[in-house]
mmCIF file of C-alpha atoms in Angstrom:
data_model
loop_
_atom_site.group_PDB
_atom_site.id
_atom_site.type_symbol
_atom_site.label_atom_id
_atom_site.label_comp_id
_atom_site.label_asym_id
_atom_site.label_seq_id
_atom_site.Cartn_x
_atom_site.Cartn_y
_atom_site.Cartn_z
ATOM 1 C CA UNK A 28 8.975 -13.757 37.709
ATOM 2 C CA UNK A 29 8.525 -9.610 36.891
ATOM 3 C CA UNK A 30 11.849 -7.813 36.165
ATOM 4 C CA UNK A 31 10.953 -4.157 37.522
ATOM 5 C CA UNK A 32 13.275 -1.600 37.087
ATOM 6 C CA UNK A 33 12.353 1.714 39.297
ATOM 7 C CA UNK A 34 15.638 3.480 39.159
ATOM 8 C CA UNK A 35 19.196 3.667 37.555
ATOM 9 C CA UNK A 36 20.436 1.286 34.709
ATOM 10 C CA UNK A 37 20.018 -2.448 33.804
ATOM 11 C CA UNK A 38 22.710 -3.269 31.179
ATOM 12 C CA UNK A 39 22.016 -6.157 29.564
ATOM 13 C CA UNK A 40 26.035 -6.455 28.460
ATOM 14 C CA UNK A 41 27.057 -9.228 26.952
ATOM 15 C CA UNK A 42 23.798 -11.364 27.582
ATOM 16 C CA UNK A 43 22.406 -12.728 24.138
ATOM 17 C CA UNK A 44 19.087 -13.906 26.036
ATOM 18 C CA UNK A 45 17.111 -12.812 28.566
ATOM 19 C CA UNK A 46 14.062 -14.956 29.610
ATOM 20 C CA UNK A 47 10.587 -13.157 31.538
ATOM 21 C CA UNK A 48 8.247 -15.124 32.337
ATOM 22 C CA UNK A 49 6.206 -12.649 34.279
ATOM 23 C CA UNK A 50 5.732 -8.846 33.437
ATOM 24 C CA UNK A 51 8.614 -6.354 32.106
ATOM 25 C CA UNK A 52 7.317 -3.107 34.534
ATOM 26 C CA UNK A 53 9.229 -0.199 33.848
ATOM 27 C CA UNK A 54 8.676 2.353 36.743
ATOM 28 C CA UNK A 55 11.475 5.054 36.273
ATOM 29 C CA UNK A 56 14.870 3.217 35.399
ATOM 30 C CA UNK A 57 16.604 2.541 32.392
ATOM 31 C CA UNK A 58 17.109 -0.715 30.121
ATOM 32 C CA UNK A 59 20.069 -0.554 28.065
ATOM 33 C CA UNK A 60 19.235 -3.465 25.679
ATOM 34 C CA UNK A 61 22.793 -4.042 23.848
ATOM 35 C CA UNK A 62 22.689 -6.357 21.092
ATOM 36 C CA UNK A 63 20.969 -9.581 22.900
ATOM 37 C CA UNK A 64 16.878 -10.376 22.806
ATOM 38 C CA UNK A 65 14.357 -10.155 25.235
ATOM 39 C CA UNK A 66 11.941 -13.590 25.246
ATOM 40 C CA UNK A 67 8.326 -13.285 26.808
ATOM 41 C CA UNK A 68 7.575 -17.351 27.679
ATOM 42 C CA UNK A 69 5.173 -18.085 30.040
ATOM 43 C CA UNK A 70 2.793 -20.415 29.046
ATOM 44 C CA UNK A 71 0.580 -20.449 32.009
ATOM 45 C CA UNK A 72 -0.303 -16.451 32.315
ATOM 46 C CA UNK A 73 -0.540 -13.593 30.358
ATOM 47 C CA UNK A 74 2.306 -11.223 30.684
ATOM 48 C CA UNK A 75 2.724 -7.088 30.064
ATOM 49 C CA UNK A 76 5.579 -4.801 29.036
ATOM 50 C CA UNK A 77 4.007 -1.768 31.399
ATOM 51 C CA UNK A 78 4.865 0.451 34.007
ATOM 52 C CA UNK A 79 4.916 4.159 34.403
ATOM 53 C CA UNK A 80 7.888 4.521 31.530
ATOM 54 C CA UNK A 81 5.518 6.253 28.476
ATOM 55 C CA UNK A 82 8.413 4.574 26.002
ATOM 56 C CA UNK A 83 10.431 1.615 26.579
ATOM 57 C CA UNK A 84 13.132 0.328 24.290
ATOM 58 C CA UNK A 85 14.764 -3.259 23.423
ATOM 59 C CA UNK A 86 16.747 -4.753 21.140
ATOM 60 C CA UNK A 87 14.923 -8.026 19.962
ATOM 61 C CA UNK A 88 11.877 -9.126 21.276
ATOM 62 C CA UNK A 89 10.307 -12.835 21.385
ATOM 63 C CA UNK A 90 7.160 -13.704 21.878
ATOM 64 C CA UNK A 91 7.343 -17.537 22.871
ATOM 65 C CA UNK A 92 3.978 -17.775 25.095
ATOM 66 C CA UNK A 93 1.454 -21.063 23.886
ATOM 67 C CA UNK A 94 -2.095 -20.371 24.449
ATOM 68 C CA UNK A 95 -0.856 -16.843 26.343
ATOM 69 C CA UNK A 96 -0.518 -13.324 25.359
ATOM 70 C CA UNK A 97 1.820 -10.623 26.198
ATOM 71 C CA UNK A 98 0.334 -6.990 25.824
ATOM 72 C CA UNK A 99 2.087 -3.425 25.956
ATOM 73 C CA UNK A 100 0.127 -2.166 29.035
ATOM 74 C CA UNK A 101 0.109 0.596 31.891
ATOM 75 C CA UNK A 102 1.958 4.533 30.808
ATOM 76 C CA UNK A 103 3.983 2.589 28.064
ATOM 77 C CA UNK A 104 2.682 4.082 24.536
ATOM 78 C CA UNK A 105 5.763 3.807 22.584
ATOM 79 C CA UNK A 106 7.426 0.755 22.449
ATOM 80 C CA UNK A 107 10.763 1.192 20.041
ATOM 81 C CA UNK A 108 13.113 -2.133 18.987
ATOM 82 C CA UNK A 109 16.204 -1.464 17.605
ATOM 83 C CA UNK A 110 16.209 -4.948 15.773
ATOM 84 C CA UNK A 111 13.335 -7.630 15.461
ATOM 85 C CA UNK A 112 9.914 -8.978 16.491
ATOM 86 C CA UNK A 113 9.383 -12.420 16.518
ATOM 87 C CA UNK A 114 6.380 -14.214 17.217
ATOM 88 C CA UNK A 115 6.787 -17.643 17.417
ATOM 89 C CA UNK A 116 3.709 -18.624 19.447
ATOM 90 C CA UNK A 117 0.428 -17.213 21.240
ATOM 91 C CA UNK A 118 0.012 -13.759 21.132
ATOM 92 C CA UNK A 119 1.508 -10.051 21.002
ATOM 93 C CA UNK A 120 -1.281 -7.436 21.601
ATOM 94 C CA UNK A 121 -0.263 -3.719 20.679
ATOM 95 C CA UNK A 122 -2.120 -2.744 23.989
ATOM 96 C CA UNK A 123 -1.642 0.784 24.941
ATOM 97 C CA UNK A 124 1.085 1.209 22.095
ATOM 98 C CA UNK A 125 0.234 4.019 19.829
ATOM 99 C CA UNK A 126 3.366 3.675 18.045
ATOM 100 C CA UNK A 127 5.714 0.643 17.827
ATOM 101 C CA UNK A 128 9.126 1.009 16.029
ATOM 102 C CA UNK A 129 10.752 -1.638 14.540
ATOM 103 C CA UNK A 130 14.739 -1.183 12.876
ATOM 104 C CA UNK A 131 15.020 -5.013 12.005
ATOM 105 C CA UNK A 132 12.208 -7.692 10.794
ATOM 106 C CA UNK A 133 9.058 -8.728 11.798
ATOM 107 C CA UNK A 134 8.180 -12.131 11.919
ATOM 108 C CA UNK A 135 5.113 -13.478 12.760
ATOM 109 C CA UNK A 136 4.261 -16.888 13.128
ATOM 110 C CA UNK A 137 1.032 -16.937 15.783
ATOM 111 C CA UNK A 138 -0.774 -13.912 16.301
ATOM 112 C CA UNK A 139 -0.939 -10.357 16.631
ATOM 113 C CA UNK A 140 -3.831 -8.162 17.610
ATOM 114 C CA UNK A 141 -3.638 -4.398 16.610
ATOM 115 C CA UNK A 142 -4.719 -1.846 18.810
ATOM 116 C CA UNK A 143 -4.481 2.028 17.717
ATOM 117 C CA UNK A 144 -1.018 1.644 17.089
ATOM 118 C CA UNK A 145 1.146 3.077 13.931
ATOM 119 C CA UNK A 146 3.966 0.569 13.086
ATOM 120 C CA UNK A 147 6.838 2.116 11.888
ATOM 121 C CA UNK A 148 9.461 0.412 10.158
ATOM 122 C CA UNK A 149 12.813 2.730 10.093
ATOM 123 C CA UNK A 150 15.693 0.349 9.531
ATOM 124 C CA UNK A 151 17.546 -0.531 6.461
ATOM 125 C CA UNK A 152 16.467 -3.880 5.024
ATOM 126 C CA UNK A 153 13.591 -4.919 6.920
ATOM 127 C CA UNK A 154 11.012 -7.813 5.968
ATOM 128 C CA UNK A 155 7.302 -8.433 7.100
ATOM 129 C CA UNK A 156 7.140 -12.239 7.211
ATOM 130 C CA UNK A 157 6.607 -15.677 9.337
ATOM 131 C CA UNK A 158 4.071 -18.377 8.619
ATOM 132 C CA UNK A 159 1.031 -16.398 10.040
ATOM 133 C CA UNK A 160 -0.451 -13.107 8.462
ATOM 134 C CA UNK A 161 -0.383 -9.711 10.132
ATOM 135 C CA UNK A 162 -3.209 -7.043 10.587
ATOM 136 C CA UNK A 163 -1.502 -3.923 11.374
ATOM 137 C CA UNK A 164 -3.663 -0.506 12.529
ATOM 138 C CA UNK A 165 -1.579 1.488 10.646
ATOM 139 C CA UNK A 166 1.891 1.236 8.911
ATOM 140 C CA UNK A 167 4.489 3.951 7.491
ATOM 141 C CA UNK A 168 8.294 3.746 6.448
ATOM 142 C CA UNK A 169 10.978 6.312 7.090
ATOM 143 C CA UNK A 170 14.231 6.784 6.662
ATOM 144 C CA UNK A 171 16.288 5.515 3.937
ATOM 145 C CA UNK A 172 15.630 1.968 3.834
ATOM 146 C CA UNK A 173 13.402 -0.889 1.988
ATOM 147 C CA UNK A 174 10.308 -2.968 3.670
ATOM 148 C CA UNK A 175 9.083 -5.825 1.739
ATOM 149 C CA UNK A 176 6.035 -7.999 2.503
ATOM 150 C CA UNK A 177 6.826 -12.072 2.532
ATOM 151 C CA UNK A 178 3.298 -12.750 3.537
ATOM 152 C CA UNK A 179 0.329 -11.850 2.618
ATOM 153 C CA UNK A 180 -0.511 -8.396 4.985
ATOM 154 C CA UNK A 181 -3.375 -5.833 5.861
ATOM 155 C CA UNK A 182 -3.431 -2.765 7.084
ATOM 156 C CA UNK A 183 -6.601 -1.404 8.835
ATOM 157 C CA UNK A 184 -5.781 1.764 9.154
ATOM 158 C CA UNK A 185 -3.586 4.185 7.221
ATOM 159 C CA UNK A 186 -0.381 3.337 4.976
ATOM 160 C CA UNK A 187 2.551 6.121 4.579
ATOM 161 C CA UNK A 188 5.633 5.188 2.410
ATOM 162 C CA UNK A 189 7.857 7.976 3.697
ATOM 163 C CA UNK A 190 10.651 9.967 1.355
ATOM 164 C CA UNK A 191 13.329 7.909 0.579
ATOM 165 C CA UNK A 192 11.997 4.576 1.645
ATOM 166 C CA UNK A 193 11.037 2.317 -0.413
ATOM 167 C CA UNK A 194 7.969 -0.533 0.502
ATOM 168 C CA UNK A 195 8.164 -3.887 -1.718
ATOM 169 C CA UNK A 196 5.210 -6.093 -2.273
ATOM 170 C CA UNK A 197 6.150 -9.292 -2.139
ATOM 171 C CA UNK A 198 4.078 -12.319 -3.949
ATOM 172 C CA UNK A 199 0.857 -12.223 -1.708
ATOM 173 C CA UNK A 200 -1.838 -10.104 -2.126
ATOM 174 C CA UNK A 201 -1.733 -6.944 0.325
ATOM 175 C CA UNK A 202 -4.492 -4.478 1.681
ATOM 176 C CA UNK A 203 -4.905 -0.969 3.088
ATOM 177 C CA UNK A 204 -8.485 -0.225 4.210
ATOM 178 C CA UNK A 205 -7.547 3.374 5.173
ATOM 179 C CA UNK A 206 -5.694 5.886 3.119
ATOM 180 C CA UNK A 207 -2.484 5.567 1.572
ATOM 181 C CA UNK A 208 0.043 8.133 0.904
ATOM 182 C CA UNK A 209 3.404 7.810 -1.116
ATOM 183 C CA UNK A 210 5.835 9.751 -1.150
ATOM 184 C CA UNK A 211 8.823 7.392 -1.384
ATOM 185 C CA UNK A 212 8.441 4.291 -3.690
ATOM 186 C CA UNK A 213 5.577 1.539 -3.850
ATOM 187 C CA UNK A 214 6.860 -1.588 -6.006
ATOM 188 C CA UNK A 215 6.804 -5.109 -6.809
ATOM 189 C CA UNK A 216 8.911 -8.131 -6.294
ATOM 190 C CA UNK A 217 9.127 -11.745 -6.224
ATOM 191 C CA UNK A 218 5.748 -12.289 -8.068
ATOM 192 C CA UNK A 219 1.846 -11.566 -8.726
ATOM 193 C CA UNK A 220 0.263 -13.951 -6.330
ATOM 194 C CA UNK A 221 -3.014 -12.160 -4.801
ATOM 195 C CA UNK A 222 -4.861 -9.012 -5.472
ATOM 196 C CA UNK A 223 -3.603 -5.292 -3.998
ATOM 197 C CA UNK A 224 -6.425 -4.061 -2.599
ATOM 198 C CA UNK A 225 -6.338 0.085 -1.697
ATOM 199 C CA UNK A 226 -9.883 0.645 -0.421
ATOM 200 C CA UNK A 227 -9.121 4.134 0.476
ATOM 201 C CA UNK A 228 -8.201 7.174 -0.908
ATOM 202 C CA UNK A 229 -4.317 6.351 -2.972
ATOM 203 C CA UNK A 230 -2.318 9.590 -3.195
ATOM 204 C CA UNK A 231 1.304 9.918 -4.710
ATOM 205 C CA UNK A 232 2.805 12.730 -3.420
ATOM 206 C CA UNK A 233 5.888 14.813 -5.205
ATOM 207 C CA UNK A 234 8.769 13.055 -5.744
ATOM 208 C CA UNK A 235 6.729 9.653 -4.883
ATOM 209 C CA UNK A 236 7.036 6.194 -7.297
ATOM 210 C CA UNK A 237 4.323 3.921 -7.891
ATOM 211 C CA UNK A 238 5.445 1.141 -9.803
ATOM 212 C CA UNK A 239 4.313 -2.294 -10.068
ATOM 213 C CA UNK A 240 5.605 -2.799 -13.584
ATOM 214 C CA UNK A 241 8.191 -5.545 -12.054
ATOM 215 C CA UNK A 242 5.695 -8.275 -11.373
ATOM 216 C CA UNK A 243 2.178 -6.699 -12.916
ATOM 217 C CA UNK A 244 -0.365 -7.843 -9.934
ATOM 218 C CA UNK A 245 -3.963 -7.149 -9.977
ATOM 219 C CA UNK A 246 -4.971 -4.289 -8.428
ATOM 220 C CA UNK A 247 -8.320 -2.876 -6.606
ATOM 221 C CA UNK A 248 -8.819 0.532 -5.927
ATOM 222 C CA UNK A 249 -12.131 1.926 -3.809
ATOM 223 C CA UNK A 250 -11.552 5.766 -3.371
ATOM 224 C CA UNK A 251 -9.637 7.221 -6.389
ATOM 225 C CA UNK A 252 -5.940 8.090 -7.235
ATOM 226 C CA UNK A 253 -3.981 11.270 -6.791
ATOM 227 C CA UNK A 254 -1.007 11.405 -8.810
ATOM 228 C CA UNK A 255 0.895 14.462 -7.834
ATOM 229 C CA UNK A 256 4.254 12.464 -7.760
ATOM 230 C CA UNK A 257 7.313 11.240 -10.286
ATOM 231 C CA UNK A 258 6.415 8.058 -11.967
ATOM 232 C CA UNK A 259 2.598 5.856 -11.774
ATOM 233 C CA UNK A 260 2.830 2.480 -13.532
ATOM 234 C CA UNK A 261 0.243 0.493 -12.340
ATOM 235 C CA UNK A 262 1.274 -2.739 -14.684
ATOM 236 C CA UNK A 263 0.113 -4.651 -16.691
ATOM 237 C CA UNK A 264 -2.092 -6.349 -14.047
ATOM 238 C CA UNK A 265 -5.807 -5.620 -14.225
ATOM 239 C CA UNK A 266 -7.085 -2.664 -12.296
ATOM 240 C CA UNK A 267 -11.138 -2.631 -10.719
ATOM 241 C CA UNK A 268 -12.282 0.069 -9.368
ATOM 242 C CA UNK A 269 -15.165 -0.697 -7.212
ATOM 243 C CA UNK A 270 -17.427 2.546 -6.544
ATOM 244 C CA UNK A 271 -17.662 6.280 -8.207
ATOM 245 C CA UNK A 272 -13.676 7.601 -7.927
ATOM 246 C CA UNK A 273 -11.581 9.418 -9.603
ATOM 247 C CA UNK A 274 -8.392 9.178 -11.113
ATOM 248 C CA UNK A 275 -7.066 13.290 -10.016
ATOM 249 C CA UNK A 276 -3.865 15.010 -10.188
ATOM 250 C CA UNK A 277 -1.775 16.607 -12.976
ATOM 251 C CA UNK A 278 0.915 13.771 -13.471
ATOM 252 C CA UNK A 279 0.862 11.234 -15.708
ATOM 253 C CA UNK A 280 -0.326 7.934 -14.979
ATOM 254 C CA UNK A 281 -0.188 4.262 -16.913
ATOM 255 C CA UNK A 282 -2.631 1.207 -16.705
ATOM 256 C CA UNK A 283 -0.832 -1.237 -18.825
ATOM 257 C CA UNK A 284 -3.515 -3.773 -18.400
ATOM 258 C CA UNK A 285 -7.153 -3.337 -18.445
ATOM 259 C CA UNK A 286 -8.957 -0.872 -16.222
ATOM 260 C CA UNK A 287 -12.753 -1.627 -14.943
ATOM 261 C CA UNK A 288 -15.478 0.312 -13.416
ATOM 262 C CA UNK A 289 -17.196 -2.036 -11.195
ATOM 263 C CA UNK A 290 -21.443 -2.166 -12.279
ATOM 264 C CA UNK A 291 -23.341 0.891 -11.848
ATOM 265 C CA UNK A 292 -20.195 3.222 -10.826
ATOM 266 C CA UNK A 293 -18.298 5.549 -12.637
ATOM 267 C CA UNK A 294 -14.669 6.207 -12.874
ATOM 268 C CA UNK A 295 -13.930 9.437 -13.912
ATOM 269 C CA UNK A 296 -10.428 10.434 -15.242
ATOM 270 C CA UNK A 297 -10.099 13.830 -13.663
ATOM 271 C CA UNK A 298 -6.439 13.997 -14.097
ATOM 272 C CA UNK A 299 -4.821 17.030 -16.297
ATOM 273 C CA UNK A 300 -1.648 14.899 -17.380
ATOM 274 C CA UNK A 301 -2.274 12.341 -19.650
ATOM 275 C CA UNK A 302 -3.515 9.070 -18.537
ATOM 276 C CA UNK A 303 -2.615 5.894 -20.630
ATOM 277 C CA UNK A 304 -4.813 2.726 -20.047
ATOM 278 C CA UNK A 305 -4.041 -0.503 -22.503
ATOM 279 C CA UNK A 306 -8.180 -1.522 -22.444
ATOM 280 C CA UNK A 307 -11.525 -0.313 -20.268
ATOM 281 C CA UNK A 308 -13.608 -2.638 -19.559
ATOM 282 C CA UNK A 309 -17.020 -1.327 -19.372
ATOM 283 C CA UNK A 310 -18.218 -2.893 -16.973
ATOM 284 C CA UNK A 311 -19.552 0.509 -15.201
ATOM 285 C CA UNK A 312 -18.867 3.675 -16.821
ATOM 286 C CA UNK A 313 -16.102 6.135 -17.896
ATOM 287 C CA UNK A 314 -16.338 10.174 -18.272
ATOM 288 C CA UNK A 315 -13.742 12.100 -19.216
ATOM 289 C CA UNK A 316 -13.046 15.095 -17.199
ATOM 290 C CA UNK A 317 -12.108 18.876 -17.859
ATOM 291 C CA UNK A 318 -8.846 19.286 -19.809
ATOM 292 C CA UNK A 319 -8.261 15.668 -18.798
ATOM 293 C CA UNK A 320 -6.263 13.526 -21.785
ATOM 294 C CA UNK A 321 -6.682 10.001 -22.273
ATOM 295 C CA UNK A 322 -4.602 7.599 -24.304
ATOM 296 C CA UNK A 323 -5.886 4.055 -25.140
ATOM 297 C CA UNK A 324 -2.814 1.883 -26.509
ATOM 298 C CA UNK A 325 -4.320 -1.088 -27.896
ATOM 299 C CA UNK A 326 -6.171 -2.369 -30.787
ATOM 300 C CA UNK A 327 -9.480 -3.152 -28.990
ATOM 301 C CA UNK A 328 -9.457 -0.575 -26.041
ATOM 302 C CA UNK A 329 -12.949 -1.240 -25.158
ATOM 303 C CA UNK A 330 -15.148 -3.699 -24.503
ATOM 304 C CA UNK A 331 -18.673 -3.946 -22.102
ATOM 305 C CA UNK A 332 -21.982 -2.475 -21.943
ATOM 306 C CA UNK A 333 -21.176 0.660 -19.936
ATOM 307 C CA UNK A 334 -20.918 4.011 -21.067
ATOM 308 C CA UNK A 335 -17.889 6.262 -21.954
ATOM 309 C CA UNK A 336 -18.248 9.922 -21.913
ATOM 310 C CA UNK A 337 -15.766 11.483 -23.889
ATOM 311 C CA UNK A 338 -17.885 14.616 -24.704
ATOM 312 C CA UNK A 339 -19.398 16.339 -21.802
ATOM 313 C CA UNK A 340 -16.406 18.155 -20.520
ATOM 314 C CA UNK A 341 -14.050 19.562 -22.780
ATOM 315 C CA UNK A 342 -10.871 16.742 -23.287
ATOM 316 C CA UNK A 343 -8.924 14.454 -25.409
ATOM 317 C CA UNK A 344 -9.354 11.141 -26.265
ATOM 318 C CA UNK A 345 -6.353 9.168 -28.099
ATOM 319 C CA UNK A 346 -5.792 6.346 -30.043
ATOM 320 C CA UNK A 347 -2.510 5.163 -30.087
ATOM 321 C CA UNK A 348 -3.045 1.177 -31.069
ATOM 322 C CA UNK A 349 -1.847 0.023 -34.491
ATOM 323 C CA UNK A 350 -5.274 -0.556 -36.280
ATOM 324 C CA UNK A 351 -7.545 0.556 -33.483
ATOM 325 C CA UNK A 352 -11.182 0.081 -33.259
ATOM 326 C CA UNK A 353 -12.664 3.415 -32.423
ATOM 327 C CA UNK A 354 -15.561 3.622 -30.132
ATOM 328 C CA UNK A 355 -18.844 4.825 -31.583
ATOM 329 C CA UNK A 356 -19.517 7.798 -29.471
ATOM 330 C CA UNK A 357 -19.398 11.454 -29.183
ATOM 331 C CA UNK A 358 -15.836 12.902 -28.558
ATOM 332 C CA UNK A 359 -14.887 16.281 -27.183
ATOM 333 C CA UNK A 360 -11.095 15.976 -29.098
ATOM 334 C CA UNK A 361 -10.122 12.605 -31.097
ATOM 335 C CA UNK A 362 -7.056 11.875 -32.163
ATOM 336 C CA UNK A 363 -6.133 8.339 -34.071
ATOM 337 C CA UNK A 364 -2.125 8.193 -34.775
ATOM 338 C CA UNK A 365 -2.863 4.881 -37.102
ATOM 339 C CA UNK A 366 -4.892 6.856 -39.641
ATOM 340 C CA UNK A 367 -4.400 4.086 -42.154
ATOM 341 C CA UNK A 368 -5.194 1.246 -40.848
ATOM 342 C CA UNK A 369 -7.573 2.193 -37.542
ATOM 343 C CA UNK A 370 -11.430 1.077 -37.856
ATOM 344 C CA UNK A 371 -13.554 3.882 -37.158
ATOM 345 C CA UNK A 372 -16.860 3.400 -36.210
ATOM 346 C CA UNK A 373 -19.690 6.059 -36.043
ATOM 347 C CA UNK A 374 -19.069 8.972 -33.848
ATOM 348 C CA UNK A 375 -19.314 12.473 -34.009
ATOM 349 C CA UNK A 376 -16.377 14.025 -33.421
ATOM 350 C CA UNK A 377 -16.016 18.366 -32.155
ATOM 351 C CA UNK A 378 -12.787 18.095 -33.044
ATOM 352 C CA UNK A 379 -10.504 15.769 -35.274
ATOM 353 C CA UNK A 380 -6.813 15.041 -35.686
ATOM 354 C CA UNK A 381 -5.502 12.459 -37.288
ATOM 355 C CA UNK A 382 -1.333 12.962 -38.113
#
C-alpha cells in the first residue's frame, strides 16, 4: 500500500529493504533513510514519490515495477539520494523533479524519462551504467569526485563539469545537445568506441581540463569552442565540425588528429593562443582570425577542395612537420621550421620566416 508520513520521524534503522508498492506521499514528516534501500515494485499500477514535502531524501532507491512507472509527483521538486539509483525494470519518470541528486551510481537497466530536471552527481566515485541507455535533461558534477559513463549517454539539455570534479567518458559514444561548460576535467577512459558529439556551444572555463588524449575518440562539435581554461587536447581522434563555429579564447588548444569543416561551413580559428591541428581536412573551409596563430604538425596538413584563408585578417600560419607540403595560398605570416627539406608550393607570402 502508500507509506504517508504527515508528521514526526520514520527511521528506517537497521532495515536494509523497504518494499512500496503503492505511493511514497510525504505530507510534513521526516524520513531518515539510514543506510538500507527503498524498492518501488508494483507491477500492476503506477506509483509516485509526492506529497506536499518540496524535497525528499533516501538512501538507495529501486525501481523494480514491469510494464509500470514510478514518477516524482505532487510539491516534491528535489529529490536527493545519498547512494544509488537502480532501475532494474519499467520506468522512473523525473516528474516534477527539477533537480535529482545522486552521491552513489546510477544504473539503469529499463527506462528513464527526463523531465526538466538537472542531475547532479556529487559523490566520490560514481558510475553512469546498466544495460539500457540514459537521456538525461541536464547533467553537472560537483564536489571533489569522478563520474564516468559505462554506457553510451545523452544529455538533452546542458552539461556542467564543476571545479574539482572530474567526468570520464567511458568507451561509448556520448552527447550533449545543449551547452557544455568545464571547469573541472573532461577525459577519456576505457576506450574509443562511438563518436562525442557536443552540438552546443563547448566552453572551458579557468582552471578547466579537456583531455581526451587517453583513448583519442572521434569528436563532433556544432557551436564552437571556448578555451579560456588550463589544458585542451582533443586527441588524436578526428574532429568535424558541422556548421559555421569558431574555435575562441586565448588558451592554447591541440587537435592531434585531423580537423574538418563539414561542406559549405566555415570554421574559423578565432583563438589568440596558438592552436595546433595535426591535418584539416577541407572539406568546408578554414579562415584564420585576428592575431589568431595556427600550427599544422604534419607533413601533409591539408587535404580537400575547401578554402583556407590565411590572409584576410592579420595572423600566423606555421609549419612545424618535418618536410611539409605548404599550401598554395596567400598568407598573412608563414613560418616553415623545416626550411630544408619542406615543399613549398606557390603562395604569396606578407611576411616570411623561416629559422
Amino acid at each position: 500500500g502508500t507509506m504517508t508520513l504527515t508528521s514526526g520521524t520514520f527511521s528506517a534503522g537497521t532495515a536494509t529493504g523497504i518494499n512500496v508498492a503503492g505511493d511514497w506521499a510525504n505530507n510534513g514528516g521526516t524520513f531518515t533513510p539510514g543506510s538500507g534501500t527503498v524498492t518501488f515494485n508494483s507491477t500492476t499500477a503506477a506509483q509516485a514519490i509526492n506529497g506536499s514535502a518540496t524535497s525528499q531524501t533516501f538512501n538507495n532507491i529501486t525501481v523494480s515495477k514491469t510494464g509500470q512507472t514510478l514518477s516524482v509527483g505532487g510539491s516534491t521538486t528535489t529529490l536527493i539520494l545519498n547512494g544509488n539509483l537502480t532501475i532494474s525494470a519499467g520506468t522512473f519518470s523525473a516528474g516534477t523533479a527539477t533537480a535529482i541528486n545522486v552521491a552513489g551510481n546510477w544504473s539503469n537497466s529499463a527506462t528513464y524519462t527526463k523531465a526538466s530536471e538537472t542531475v547532479t552527481f556529487n559523490g566520490t566515485s560514481q558510475s553512469i551504467a546498466g544495460s539500457a541507455s540514459t537521456t538525461f535533461n541536464n547533467l553537472t558534477t560537483s564536489g571533489t569526485g569522478t563520474t564516468t559513463t559505462g554506457i553510451a549517454t545523452t544529455v538533452s539539455g546542458s552539461l556542467t563539469v564543476g571545479t574539482g570534479t572530474t567526468f570520464t567518458m567511458g568507451n561509448f559514444a556520448f552527447t550533449v545537445t545543449g551547452t557544455s561548460s568545464i571547469t573541472g576535467t573532461i577525459n577519456t577512459a576505457t576506450g574509443n568506441t562511438g563518436t562525442r558529439t557536443f552540438t552546443g556551444a563547448v566552453t572551458i572555463n579557468s582552471g578547466g581540463v579537456w583531455d581526451l588524449s587517453g583513448q583519442n575518440p572521434a569528436t563532433s562539435f556544432g557551436s564552437g569552442i571556448t578555451m579560456s581554461g588550463t589544458t585542451f587536447n582533443n586527441g588524436s581522434g578526428a574532429a568535424a565540425f558541422s556548421a559555421n563555429q569558431s574555435l575562441a579564447g586565448a588558451n592554447n588548444m591541440t587537435f592531434g588528429g585531423s580537423v574538418t569543416p563539414a561542406s559549405s561551413t566555415t570554421l574559423t580559428n578565432s583563438n589568440t593562443g596558438t592552436v595546433t591541428i595535426s591535418s584539416i581536412v577541407l572539406t568546408g573551409n578554414f579562415t584564420q582570425g585576428t592575431n589568431s596563430s595556427l600550427s599544422l604538425s604534419s607533413a601533409s596538413p591539408f587535404s580537400g577542395a575547401g578554402t583556407f584563408d590565411a590572409s584576410t585578417n592579420t595572423n600566423t600560419v606555421t609549419y612545424t612537420g618535418a618536410s611539409a607540403s605548404v599550401r598554395s595560398t596567400t598568407y598573412s605570416s608563414l613560418t616553415i621550421k623545416d626550411r630544408k627539406s619542406t615543399r613549398l608550393n606557390s603562395s604569396h607570402v606578407s611576411e616570411s620566416r623561416m629559422p
